[in-house]
mmCIF file of C-alpha atoms in Angstrom:
data_model
loop_
_atom_site.group_PDB
_atom_site.id
_atom_site.type_symbol
_atom_site.label_atom_id
_atom_site.label_comp_id
_atom_site.label_asym_id
_atom_site.label_seq_id
_atom_site.Cartn_x
_atom_site.Cartn_y
_atom_site.Cartn_z
ATOM 1 C CA THR A 1 -23.195 21.900 -40.394
ATOM 2 C CA VAL A 2 -21.635 21.903 -43.545
ATOM 3 C CA VAL A 3 -24.253 20.837 -46.511
ATOM 4 C CA GLY A 4 -22.503 18.192 -49.147
ATOM 5 C CA LYS A 5 -23.611 17.727 -52.600
ATOM 6 C CA PHE A 6 -22.739 14.584 -54.030
ATOM 7 C CA THR A 7 -23.666 12.767 -56.830
ATOM 8 C CA ALA A 8 -23.356 8.953 -57.059
ATOM 9 C CA SER A 9 -24.621 7.111 -59.705
ATOM 10 C CA GLY A 10 -26.204 10.153 -61.812
ATOM 11 C CA LYS A 11 -28.484 11.311 -58.745
ATOM 12 C CA SER A 12 -27.790 14.303 -56.084
ATOM 13 C CA LYS A 13 -27.976 13.801 -53.063
ATOM 14 C CA GLU A 14 -27.785 15.971 -50.177
ATOM 15 C CA HIS A 15 -25.774 15.972 -46.944
ATOM 16 C CA ASP A 16 -25.670 17.268 -43.811
ATOM 17 C CA LEU A 17 -21.889 16.960 -42.815
ATOM 18 C CA LEU A 18 -21.846 17.115 -38.388
ATOM 19 C CA VAL A 19 -17.728 18.626 -38.730
ATOM 20 C CA SER A 20 -15.828 20.207 -36.638
ATOM 21 C CA THR A 21 -14.208 23.665 -37.495
ATOM 22 C CA TYR A 22 -11.017 23.138 -39.297
ATOM 23 C CA GLN A 23 -13.055 19.485 -40.715
ATOM 24 C CA ALA A 24 -15.208 22.141 -42.031
ATOM 25 C CA CYS A 25 -12.338 24.772 -43.669
ATOM 26 C CA ILE A 26 -11.182 21.672 -45.850
ATOM 27 C CA LEU A 27 -14.285 20.734 -47.304
ATOM 28 C CA LEU A 28 -14.934 24.585 -47.725
ATOM 29 C CA LEU A 29 -12.009 25.036 -50.010
ATOM 30 C CA PHE A 30 -12.659 21.296 -52.471
ATOM 31 C CA ASN A 31 -15.001 24.788 -53.532
ATOM 32 C CA GLU A 32 -13.001 25.758 -55.528
ATOM 33 C CA ALA A 33 -11.407 22.629 -56.823
ATOM 34 C CA ASP A 34 -11.895 18.794 -56.729
ATOM 35 C CA SER A 35 -8.412 18.137 -56.103
ATOM 36 C CA MET A 36 -5.438 19.577 -54.152
ATOM 37 C CA THR A 37 -2.524 17.680 -52.690
ATOM 38 C CA PHE A 38 -2.355 17.759 -48.947
ATOM 39 C CA SER A 39 0.494 21.266 -49.183
ATOM 40 C CA ASP A 40 -1.643 23.470 -50.647
ATOM 41 C CA ILE A 41 -4.806 22.537 -48.268
ATOM 42 C CA GLN A 42 -1.917 23.860 -45.492
ATOM 43 C CA GLY A 43 -0.313 26.676 -47.468
ATOM 44 C CA HIS A 44 -4.011 27.420 -47.519
ATOM 45 C CA LEU A 45 -5.222 26.178 -43.884
ATOM 46 C CA ASN A 46 -1.534 27.712 -42.714
ATOM 47 C CA LEU A 47 -1.816 24.595 -39.238
ATOM 48 C CA PRO A 48 0.996 22.392 -38.063
ATOM 49 C CA ALA A 49 1.040 19.308 -40.110
ATOM 50 C CA GLU A 50 0.689 16.557 -37.759
ATOM 51 C CA GLU A 51 -2.717 18.533 -36.832
ATOM 52 C CA LEU A 52 -3.722 18.643 -40.197
ATOM 53 C CA LYS A 53 -3.257 15.054 -40.974
ATOM 54 C CA ARG A 54 -5.863 14.059 -38.094
ATOM 55 C CA TYR A 55 -8.616 15.953 -39.937
ATOM 56 C CA VAL A 56 -7.907 15.631 -43.233
ATOM 57 C CA LEU A 57 -7.569 11.406 -42.019
ATOM 58 C CA SER A 58 -11.025 11.912 -40.991
ATOM 59 C CA LEU A 59 -12.602 13.002 -43.903
ATOM 60 C CA CYS A 60 -10.879 10.559 -46.008
ATOM 61 C CA VAL A 61 -9.951 7.286 -44.368
ATOM 62 C CA GLY A 62 -12.640 7.365 -41.691
ATOM 63 C CA LYS A 63 -15.845 5.726 -41.897
ATOM 64 C CA TYR A 64 -16.854 8.351 -44.405
ATOM 65 C CA LYS A 65 -14.465 8.511 -47.284
ATOM 66 C CA ILE A 66 -15.999 11.992 -47.995
ATOM 67 C CA LEU A 67 -12.834 12.681 -49.280
ATOM 68 C CA THR A 68 -9.991 9.924 -51.212
ATOM 69 C CA LYS A 69 -6.099 10.327 -51.168
ATOM 70 C CA ASP A 70 -4.131 8.712 -53.695
ATOM 71 C CA PRO A 71 -1.920 7.397 -52.435
ATOM 72 C CA ALA A 72 -4.400 5.196 -50.172
ATOM 73 C CA GLY A 73 -3.453 5.039 -46.915
ATOM 74 C CA LYS A 74 -2.636 6.407 -43.210
ATOM 75 C CA GLU A 75 0.140 8.480 -43.549
ATOM 76 C CA VAL A 76 0.202 11.817 -45.594
ATOM 77 C CA ALA A 77 3.071 13.429 -47.064
ATOM 78 C CA PRO A 78 2.165 16.767 -48.737
ATOM 79 C CA THR A 79 2.649 15.547 -52.274
ATOM 80 C CA ASP A 80 -0.233 13.302 -51.076
ATOM 81 C CA LYS A 81 -3.191 14.056 -53.635
ATOM 82 C CA ILE A 82 -6.333 14.528 -52.226
ATOM 83 C CA THR A 83 -9.590 14.677 -54.262
ATOM 84 C CA TYR A 84 -13.807 15.553 -54.043
ATOM 85 C CA ASN A 85 -15.808 12.136 -53.541
ATOM 86 C CA ALA A 86 -18.301 13.022 -55.953
ATOM 87 C CA ALA A 87 -19.408 8.819 -55.514
ATOM 88 C CA PHE A 88 -19.784 9.754 -52.088
ATOM 89 C CA SER A 89 -23.314 8.483 -50.928
ATOM 90 C CA ASP A 90 -25.508 7.255 -47.358
ATOM 91 C CA ARG A 91 -28.782 6.946 -46.587
ATOM 92 C CA ALA A 92 -28.084 9.136 -43.476
ATOM 93 C CA ARG A 93 -28.425 12.263 -44.819
ATOM 94 C CA ARG A 94 -26.835 13.465 -41.829
ATOM 95 C CA ILE A 95 -23.934 13.046 -41.109
ATOM 96 C CA LYS A 96 -21.590 13.559 -37.420
ATOM 97 C CA VAL A 97 -17.617 12.828 -38.764
ATOM 98 C CA PRO A 98 -15.986 12.015 -35.987
ATOM 99 C CA MET A 99 -12.192 13.058 -35.865
ATOM 100 C CA ILE A 100 -9.462 10.505 -35.572
ATOM 101 C CA ALA A 101 -8.283 10.323 -31.995
ATOM 102 C CA ALA A 102 -4.160 11.693 -31.759
ATOM 103 C CA LYS A 103 -1.396 9.673 -30.637
ATOM 104 C CA ILE A 104 -0.146 9.944 -27.309
ATOM 105 C CA THR A 105 3.526 8.851 -26.687
ATOM 106 C CA GLN A 106 4.701 6.797 -24.363
ATOM 107 C CA GLU A 107 6.928 10.240 -23.313
ATOM 108 C CA GLU A 108 3.549 12.016 -23.232
ATOM 109 C CA LYS A 109 1.889 9.257 -20.665
ATOM 110 C CA ASP A 110 5.235 9.309 -18.928
ATOM 111 C CA ALA A 111 5.398 12.808 -17.676
ATOM 112 C CA THR A 112 1.113 12.694 -17.363
ATOM 113 C CA ARG A 113 1.357 9.776 -14.691
ATOM 114 C CA ALA A 114 4.685 11.531 -12.871
ATOM 115 C CA THR A 115 2.435 14.958 -12.582
ATOM 116 C CA VAL A 116 -0.296 12.523 -11.258
ATOM 117 C CA ASP A 117 1.683 10.860 -9.064
ATOM 118 C CA GLU A 118 3.161 15.034 -7.314
ATOM 119 C CA ASP A 119 -0.329 15.491 -6.854
ATOM 120 C CA ARG A 120 -1.338 12.225 -4.639
ATOM 121 C CA LYS A 121 1.707 12.045 -2.895
ATOM 122 C CA HIS A 122 0.272 16.067 -1.715
ATOM 123 C CA ALA A 123 -2.934 15.061 -1.648
ATOM 124 C CA ILE A 124 -1.929 12.215 0.578
ATOM 125 C CA GLU A 125 0.062 14.324 2.837
ATOM 126 C CA ALA A 126 -2.923 17.388 3.774
ATOM 127 C CA ALA A 127 -5.031 14.163 4.278
ATOM 128 C CA ILE A 128 -2.868 12.877 7.695
ATOM 129 C CA VAL A 129 -1.499 16.405 8.631
ATOM 130 C CA ARG A 130 -5.116 17.008 9.101
ATOM 131 C CA ILE A 131 -5.961 14.500 10.889
ATOM 132 C CA MET A 132 -3.174 14.339 12.671
ATOM 133 C CA LYS A 133 -3.857 17.466 14.023
ATOM 134 C CA THR A 134 -7.120 16.769 14.874
ATOM 135 C CA ARG A 135 -6.437 13.581 16.477
ATOM 136 C CA LYS A 136 -3.910 14.668 18.362
ATOM 137 C CA SER A 137 -2.306 10.658 18.579
ATOM 138 C CA LEU A 138 -3.406 7.890 16.437
ATOM 139 C CA ASP A 139 -2.772 4.450 16.061
ATOM 140 C CA HIS A 140 -1.455 3.283 12.267
ATOM 141 C CA GLN A 141 -3.811 1.132 10.675
ATOM 142 C CA LYS A 142 -6.429 3.795 12.447
ATOM 143 C CA LEU A 143 -4.377 6.324 10.356
ATOM 144 C CA VAL A 144 -4.187 5.241 7.262
ATOM 145 C CA LEU A 145 -8.285 3.569 7.180
ATOM 146 C CA GLU A 146 -8.966 7.723 8.063
ATOM 147 C CA ALA A 147 -6.718 8.983 4.981
ATOM 148 C CA SER A 148 -7.862 6.188 2.743
ATOM 149 C CA THR A 149 -11.769 7.247 3.825
ATOM 150 C CA GLN A 150 -10.956 11.235 3.241
ATOM 151 C CA LEU A 151 -9.223 10.510 -0.327
ATOM 152 C CA MET A 152 -11.089 7.526 -1.932
ATOM 153 C CA ARG A 153 -13.234 10.805 -3.809
ATOM 154 C CA HIS A 154 -10.711 11.512 -5.215
ATOM 155 C CA PHE A 155 -8.390 8.161 -5.748
ATOM 156 C CA LYS A 156 -8.446 5.173 -4.799
ATOM 157 C CA PRO A 157 -4.746 5.431 -2.549
ATOM 158 C CA ASP A 158 -2.690 2.445 -1.991
ATOM 159 C CA PRO A 159 -2.357 1.757 1.878
ATOM 160 C CA LYS A 160 1.834 1.279 0.272
ATOM 161 C CA GLN A 161 2.206 4.861 -0.312
ATOM 162 C CA ILE A 162 0.446 6.353 2.497
ATOM 163 C CA LYS A 163 2.857 5.485 4.599
ATOM 164 C CA LYS A 164 5.871 6.036 2.390
ATOM 165 C CA ARG A 165 4.118 9.560 3.096
ATOM 166 C CA ILE A 166 3.936 9.193 6.764
ATOM 167 C CA GLU A 167 7.819 7.987 6.792
ATOM 168 C CA ASP A 168 8.787 11.463 4.749
ATOM 169 C CA LEU A 169 6.469 13.747 7.406
ATOM 170 C CA ILE A 170 8.202 11.446 10.734
ATOM 171 C CA HIS A 171 11.499 12.390 8.770
ATOM 172 C CA ARG A 172 10.287 16.339 7.963
ATOM 173 C CA GLU A 173 9.302 16.326 11.528
ATOM 174 C CA TYR A 174 5.708 16.734 10.753
ATOM 175 C CA LEU A 175 4.704 13.415 13.105
ATOM 176 C CA GLU A 176 6.371 11.750 15.478
ATOM 177 C CA ARG A 177 6.596 8.383 16.480
ATOM 178 C CA ASP A 178 5.370 7.438 20.746
ATOM 179 C CA PRO A 179 9.075 5.843 22.134
ATOM 180 C CA SER A 180 7.290 3.609 24.013
ATOM 181 C CA ASN A 181 4.744 2.463 20.992
ATOM 182 C CA PRO A 182 6.226 2.258 17.843
ATOM 183 C CA ASN A 183 2.953 1.634 15.986
ATOM 184 C CA LEU A 184 1.446 5.043 17.384
ATOM 185 C CA TYR A 185 2.211 8.808 16.353
ATOM 186 C CA LYS A 186 1.737 11.644 18.093
ATOM 187 C CA TYR A 187 1.707 14.487 15.793
ATOM 188 C CA LEU A 188 3.894 17.926 16.224
ATOM 189 C CA ALA A 189 2.940 21.243 16.430
#
């Protein structure tokens, strides 16, 4: 919590600003000077530019404009001038200043999706092997149903994915199809 003093329309008013540590550091820099460039702030705090942009924008562009940015907008350049907004006012004494969410790139989404899919493959295979170890032989529908039930606590498995994992386990010789009934699987120890 940082206490901010503002003089809006001639009256001095204090606000308790509930901010993150880095937001507080940025605000405390304005005790020394009323305005600074973005690169000055970065020089003082030694934070990566992309991360610092999020913190500065949360104080300039969000619901509570505690600082002002010149030129206005959501893009931040090293030469942009950030100024303490003395005219800031709000009815509430305590103000929680929210952070601006980081942009997640498509690459990061794809990488996360791939990791999750890989983890799920292993979870599905482990469930199938556990079931087959105890039952020794089981037909396709019952195996898919039981595997789905076991995995339901963690995620909703796709029956197609379970079928793929069964085929892969057959290929790797953990399971085999019964020669007389292709819907029946047997566990190979």
